[in-house]
mmCIF file with all atom_site columns, C-alpha atoms in Angstrom:
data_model
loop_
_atom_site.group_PDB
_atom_site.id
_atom_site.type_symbol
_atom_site.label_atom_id
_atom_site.label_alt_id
_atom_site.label_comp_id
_atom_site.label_asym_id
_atom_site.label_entity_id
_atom_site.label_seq_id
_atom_site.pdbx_PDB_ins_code
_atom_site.Cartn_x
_atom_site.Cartn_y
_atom_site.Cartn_z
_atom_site.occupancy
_atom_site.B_iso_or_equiv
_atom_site.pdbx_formal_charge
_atom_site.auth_seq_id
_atom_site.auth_comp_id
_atom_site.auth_asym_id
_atom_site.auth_atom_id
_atom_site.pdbx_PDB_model_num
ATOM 1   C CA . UNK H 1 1   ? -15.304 34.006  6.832  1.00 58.00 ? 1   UNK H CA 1
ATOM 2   C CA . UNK H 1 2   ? -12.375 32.597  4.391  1.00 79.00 ? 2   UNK H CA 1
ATOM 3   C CA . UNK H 1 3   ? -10.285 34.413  6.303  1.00 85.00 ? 3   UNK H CA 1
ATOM 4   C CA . UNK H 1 4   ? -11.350 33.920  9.812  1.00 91.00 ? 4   UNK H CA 1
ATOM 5   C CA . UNK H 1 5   ? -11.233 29.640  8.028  1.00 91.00 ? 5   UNK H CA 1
ATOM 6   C CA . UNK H 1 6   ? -7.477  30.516  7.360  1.00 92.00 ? 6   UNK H CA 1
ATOM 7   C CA . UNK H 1 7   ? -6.196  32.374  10.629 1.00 94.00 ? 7   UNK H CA 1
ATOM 8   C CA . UNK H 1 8   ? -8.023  29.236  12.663 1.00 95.00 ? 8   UNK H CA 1
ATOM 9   C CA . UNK H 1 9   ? -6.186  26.792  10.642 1.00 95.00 ? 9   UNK H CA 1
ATOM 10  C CA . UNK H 1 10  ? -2.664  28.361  10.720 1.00 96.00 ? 10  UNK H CA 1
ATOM 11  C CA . UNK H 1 11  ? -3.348  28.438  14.307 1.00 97.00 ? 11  UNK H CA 1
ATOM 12  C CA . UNK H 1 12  ? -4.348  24.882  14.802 1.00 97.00 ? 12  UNK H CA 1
ATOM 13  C CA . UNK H 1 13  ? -1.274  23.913  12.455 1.00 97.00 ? 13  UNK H CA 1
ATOM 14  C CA . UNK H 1 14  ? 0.966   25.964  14.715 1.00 97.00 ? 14  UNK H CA 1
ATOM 15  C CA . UNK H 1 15  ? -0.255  24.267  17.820 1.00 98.00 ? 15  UNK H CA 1
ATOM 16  C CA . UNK H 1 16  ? 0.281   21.169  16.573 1.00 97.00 ? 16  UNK H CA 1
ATOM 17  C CA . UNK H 1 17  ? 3.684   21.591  15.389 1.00 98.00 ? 17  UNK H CA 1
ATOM 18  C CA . UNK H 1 18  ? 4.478   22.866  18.587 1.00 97.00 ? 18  UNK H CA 1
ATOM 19  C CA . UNK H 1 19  ? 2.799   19.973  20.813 1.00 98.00 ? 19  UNK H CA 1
ATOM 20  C CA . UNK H 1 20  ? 5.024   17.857  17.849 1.00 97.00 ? 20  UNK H CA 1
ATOM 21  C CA . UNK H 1 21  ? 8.025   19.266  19.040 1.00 97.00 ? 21  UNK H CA 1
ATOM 22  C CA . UNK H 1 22  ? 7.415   18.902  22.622 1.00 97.00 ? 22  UNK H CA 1
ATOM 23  C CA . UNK H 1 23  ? 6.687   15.276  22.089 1.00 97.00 ? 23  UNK H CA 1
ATOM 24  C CA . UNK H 1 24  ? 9.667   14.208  20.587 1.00 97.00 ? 24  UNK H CA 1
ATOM 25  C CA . UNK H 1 25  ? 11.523  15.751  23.727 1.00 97.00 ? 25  UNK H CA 1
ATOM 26  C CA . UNK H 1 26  ? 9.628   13.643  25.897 1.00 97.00 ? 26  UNK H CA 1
ATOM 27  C CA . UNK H 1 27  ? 9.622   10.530  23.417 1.00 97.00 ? 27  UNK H CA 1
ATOM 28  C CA . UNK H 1 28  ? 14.057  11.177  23.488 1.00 96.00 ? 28  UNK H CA 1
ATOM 29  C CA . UNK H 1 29  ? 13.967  11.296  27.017 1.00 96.00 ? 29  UNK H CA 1
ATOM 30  C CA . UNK H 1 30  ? 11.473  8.256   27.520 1.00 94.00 ? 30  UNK H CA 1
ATOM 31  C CA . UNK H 1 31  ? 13.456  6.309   24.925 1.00 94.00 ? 31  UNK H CA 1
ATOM 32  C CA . UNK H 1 32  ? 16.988  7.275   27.042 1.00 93.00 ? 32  UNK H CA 1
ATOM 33  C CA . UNK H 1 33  ? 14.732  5.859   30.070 1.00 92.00 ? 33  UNK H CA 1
ATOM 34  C CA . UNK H 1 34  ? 14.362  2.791   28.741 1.00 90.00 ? 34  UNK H CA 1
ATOM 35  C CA . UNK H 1 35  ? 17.268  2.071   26.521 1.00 87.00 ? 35  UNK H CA 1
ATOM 36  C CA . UNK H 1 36  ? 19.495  2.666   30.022 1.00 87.00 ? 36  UNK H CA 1
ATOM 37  C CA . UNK H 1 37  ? 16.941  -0.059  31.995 1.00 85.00 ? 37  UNK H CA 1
ATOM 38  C CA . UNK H 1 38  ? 16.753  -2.333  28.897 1.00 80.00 ? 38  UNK H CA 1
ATOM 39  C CA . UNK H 1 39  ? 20.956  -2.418  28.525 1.00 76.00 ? 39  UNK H CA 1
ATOM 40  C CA . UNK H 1 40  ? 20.929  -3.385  32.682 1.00 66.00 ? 40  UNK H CA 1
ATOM 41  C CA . UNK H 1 41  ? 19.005  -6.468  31.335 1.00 62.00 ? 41  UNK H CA 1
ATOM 42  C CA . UNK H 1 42  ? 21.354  -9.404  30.287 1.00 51.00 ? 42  UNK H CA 1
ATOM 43  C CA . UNK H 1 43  ? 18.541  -10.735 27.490 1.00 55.00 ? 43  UNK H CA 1
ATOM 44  C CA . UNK H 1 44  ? 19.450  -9.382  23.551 1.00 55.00 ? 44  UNK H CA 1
ATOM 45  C CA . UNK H 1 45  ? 16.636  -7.617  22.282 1.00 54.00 ? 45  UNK H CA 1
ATOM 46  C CA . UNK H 1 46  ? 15.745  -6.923  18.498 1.00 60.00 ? 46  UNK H CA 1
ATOM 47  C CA . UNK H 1 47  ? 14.101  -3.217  18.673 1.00 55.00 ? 47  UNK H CA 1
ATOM 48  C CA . UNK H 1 48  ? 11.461  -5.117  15.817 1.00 58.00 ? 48  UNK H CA 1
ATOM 49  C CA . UNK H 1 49  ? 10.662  -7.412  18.531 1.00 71.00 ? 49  UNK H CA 1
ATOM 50  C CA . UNK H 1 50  ? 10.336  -5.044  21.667 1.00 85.00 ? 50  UNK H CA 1
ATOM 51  C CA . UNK H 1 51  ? 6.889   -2.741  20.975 1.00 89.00 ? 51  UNK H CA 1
ATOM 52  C CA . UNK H 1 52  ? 7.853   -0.599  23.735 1.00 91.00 ? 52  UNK H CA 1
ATOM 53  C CA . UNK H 1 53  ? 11.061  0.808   22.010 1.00 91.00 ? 53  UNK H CA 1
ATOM 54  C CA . UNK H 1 54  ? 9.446   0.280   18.464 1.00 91.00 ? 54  UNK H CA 1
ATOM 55  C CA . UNK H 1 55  ? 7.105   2.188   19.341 1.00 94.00 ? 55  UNK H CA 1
ATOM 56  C CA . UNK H 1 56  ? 9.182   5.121   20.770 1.00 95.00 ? 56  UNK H CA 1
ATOM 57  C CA . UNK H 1 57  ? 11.826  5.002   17.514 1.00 94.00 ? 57  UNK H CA 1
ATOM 58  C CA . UNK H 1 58  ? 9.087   5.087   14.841 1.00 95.00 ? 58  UNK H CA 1
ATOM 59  C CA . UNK H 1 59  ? 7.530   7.949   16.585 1.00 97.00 ? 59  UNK H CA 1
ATOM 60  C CA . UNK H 1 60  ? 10.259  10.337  16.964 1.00 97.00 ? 60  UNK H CA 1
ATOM 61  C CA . UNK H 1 61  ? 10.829  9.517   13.064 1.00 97.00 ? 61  UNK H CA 1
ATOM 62  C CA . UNK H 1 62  ? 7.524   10.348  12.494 1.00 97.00 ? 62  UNK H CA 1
ATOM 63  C CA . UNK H 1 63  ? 8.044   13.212  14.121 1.00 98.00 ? 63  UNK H CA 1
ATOM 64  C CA . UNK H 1 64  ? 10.901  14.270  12.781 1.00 97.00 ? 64  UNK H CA 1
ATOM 65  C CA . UNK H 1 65  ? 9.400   14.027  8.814  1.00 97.00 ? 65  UNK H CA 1
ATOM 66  C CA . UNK H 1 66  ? 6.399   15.685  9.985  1.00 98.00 ? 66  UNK H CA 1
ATOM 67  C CA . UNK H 1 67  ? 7.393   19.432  11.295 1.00 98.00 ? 67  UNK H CA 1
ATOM 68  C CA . UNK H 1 68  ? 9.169   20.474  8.571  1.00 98.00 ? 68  UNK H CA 1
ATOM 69  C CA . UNK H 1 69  ? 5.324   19.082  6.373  1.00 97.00 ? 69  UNK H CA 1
ATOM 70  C CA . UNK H 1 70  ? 3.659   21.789  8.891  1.00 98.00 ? 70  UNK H CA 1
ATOM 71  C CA . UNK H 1 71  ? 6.132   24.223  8.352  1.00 98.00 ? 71  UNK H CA 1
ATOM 72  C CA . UNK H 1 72  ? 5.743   23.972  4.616  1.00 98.00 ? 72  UNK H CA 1
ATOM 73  C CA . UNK H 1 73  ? 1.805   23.621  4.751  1.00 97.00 ? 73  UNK H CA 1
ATOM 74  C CA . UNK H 1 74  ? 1.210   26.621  7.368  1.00 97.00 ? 74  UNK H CA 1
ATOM 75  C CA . UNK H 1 75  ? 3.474   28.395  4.483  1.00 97.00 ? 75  UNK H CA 1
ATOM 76  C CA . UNK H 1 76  ? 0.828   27.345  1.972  1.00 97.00 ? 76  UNK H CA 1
ATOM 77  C CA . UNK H 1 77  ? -1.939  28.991  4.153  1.00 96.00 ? 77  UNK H CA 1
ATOM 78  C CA . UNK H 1 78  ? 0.056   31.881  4.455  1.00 95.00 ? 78  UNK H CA 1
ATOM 79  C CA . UNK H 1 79  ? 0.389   32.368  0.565  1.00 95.00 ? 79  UNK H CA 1
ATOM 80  C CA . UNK H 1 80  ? -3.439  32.149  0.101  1.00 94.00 ? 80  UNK H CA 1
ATOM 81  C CA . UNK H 1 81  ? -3.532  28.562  -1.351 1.00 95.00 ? 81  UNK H CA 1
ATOM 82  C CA . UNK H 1 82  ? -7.033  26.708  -1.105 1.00 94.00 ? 82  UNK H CA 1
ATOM 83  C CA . UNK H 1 83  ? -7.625  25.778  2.295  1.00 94.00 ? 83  UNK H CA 1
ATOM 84  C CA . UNK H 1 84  ? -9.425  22.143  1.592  1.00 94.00 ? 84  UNK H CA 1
ATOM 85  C CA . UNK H 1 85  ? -6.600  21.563  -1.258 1.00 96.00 ? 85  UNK H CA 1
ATOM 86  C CA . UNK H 1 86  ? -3.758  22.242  1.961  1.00 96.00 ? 86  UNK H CA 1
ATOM 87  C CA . UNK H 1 87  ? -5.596  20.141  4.364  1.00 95.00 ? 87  UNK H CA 1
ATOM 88  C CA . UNK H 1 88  ? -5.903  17.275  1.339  1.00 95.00 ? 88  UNK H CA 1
ATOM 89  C CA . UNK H 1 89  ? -2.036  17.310  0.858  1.00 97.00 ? 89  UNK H CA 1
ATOM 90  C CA . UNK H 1 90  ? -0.952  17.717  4.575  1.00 97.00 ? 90  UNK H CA 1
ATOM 91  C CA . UNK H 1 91  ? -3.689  14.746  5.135  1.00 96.00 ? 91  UNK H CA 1
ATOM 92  C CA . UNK H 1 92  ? -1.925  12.563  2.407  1.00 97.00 ? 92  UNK H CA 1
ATOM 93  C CA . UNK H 1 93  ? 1.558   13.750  3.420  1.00 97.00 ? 93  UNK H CA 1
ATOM 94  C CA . UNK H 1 94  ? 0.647   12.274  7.107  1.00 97.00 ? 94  UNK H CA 1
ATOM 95  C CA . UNK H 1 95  ? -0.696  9.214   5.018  1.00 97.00 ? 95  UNK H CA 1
ATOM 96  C CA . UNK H 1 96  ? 2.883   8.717   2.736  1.00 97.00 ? 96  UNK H CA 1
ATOM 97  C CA . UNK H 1 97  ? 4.869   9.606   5.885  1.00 97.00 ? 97  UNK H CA 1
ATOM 98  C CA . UNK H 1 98  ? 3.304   6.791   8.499  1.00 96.00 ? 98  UNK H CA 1
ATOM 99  C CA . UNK H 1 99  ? 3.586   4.374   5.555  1.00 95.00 ? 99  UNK H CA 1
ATOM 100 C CA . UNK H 1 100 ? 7.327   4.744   5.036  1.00 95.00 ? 100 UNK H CA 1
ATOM 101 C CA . UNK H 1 101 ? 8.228   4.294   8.395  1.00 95.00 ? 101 UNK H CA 1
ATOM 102 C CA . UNK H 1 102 ? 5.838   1.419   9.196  1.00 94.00 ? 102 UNK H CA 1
ATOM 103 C CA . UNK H 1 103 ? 7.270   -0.331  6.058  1.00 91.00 ? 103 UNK H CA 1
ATOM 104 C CA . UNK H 1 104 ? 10.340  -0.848  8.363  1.00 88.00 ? 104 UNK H CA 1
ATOM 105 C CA . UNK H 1 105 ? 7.951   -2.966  10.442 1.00 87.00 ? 105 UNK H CA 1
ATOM 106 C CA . UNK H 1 106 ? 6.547   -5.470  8.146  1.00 85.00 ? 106 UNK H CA 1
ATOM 107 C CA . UNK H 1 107 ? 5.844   -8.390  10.462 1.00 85.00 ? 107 UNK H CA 1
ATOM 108 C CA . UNK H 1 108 ? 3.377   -6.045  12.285 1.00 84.00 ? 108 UNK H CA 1
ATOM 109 C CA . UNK H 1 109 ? 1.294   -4.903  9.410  1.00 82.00 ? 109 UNK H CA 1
ATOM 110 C CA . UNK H 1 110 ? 1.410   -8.452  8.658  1.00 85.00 ? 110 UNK H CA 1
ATOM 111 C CA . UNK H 1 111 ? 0.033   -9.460  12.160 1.00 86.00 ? 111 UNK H CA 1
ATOM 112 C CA . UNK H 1 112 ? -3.378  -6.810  10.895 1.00 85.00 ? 112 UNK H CA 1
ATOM 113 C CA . UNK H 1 113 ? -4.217  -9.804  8.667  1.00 85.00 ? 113 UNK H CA 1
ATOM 114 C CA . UNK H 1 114 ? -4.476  -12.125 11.586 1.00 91.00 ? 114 UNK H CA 1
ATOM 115 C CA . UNK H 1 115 ? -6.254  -9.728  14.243 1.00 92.00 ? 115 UNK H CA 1
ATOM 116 C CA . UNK H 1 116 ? -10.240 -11.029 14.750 1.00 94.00 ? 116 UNK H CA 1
ATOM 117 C CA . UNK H 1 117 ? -12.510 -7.692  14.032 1.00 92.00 ? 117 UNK H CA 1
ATOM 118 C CA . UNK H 1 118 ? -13.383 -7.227  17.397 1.00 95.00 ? 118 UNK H CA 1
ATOM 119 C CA . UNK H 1 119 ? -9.773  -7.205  18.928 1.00 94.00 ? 119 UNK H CA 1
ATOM 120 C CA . UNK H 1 120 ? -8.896  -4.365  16.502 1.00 93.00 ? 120 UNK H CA 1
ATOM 121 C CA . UNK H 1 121 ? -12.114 -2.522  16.915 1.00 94.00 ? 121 UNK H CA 1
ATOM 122 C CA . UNK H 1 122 ? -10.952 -3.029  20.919 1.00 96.00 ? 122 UNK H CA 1
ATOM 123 C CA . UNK H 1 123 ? -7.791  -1.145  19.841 1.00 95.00 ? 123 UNK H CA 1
ATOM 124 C CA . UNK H 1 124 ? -8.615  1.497   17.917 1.00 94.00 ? 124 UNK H CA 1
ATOM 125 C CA . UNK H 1 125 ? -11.201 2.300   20.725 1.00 95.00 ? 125 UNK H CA 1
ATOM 126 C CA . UNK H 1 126 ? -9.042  2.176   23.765 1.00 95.00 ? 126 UNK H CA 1
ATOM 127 C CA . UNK H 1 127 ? -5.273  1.276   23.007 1.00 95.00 ? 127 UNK H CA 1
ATOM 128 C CA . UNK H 1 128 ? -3.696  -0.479  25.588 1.00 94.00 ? 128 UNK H CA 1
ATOM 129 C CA . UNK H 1 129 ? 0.280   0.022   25.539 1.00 93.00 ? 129 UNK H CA 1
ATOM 130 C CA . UNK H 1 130 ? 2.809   0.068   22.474 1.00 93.00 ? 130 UNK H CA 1
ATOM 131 C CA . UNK H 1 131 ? 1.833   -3.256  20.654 1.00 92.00 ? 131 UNK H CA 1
ATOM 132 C CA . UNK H 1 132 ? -1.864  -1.583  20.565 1.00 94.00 ? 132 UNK H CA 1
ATOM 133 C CA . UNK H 1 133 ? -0.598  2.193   19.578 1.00 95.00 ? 133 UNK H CA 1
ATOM 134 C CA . UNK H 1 134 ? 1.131   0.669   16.435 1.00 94.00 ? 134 UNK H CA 1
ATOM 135 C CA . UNK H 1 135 ? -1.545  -1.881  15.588 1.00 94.00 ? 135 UNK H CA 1
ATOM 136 C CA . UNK H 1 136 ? -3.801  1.535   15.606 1.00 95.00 ? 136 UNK H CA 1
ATOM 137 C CA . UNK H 1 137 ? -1.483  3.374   12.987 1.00 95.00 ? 137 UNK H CA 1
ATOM 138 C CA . UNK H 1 138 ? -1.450  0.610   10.963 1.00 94.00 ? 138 UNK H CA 1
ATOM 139 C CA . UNK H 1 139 ? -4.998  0.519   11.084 1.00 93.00 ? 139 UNK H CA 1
ATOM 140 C CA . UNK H 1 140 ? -5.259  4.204   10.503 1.00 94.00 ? 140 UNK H CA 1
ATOM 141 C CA . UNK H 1 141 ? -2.722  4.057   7.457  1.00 94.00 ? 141 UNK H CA 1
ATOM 142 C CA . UNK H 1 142 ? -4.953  0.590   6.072  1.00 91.00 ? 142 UNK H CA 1
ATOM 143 C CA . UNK H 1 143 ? -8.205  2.662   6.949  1.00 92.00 ? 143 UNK H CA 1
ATOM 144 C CA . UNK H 1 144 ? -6.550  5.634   4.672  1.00 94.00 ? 144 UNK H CA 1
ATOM 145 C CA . UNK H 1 145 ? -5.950  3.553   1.626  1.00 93.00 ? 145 UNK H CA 1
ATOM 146 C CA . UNK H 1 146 ? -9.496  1.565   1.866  1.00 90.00 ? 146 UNK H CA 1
ATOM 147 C CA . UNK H 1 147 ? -10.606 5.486   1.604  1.00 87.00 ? 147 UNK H CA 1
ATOM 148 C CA . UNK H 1 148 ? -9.166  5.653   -1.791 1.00 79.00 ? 148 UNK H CA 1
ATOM 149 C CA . UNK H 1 149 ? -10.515 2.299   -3.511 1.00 70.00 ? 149 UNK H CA 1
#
């Protein structure tokens, strides 16, 4: 059954890795996209201040950090390490690689603290555009660390 745990989980690993990959194609071209439409407007925009291409930039860096963790955790499975211990590390890898790159972005964790209950329960249920997708990894990463205390 270890076994049959291991192959799954390599393969699951694998997949995502893959889907990874094929995101941050689409997330190049949709950034592209908009960048082009967004330099056709006359109005300066701060990328801290525009969710849309926040949004897009911190996940392609996400992205970017994270393959190379698969890579090196699928290589765990493959040398016969303990399967909970792999998923514990690539689970607080995740965890130290979201909170880096939302550190860049302090005015929205900030904006958590000011968020009613309900409106972020609204958003980590059914995210509705870019403000809402970061406001739900911040509230993953803060859910993460409440874990811990």
């Amino acid at each position: 059954m270890a076994d049959e745990d291991r192959a799954d989980m390599k393969i699951q690993l694998e997949k995502y890795k893959n889907s990874l990959e094929d995101r941050k194609i689409s997330l190049l071209e949709e950034l592209t996209r908009y960048q082009e439409k967004s330099s056709s407007d006359d109005s300066y925009n701060d990328i801290y201040n525009d969710p849309n291409e926040t949004y897009l930039l911190i996940q392609i860096k996400i992205i970017k950090a994270l393959v190379p963790l698969l890579e090196a955790h699928i290589n765990c499975i493959e040398r016969g390490n303990d399967l909970d211990e792999v998923v514990g590390s690539l689970e607080f890898e995740i965890y130290k690689v979201k909170k880096k790159t939302y550190a860049e972005i302090p005015e929205w964790e900030e904006l958590l603290d000011h968020l009613p209950t309900q409106r972020l329960q609204e958003i980590e249920d059914n995210p509705r555009g870019p403000g809402d997708l970061i406001i739900k990894e911040l509230c993953w990463i803060k859910n993460y660390e409440d874990g811990w205390r």
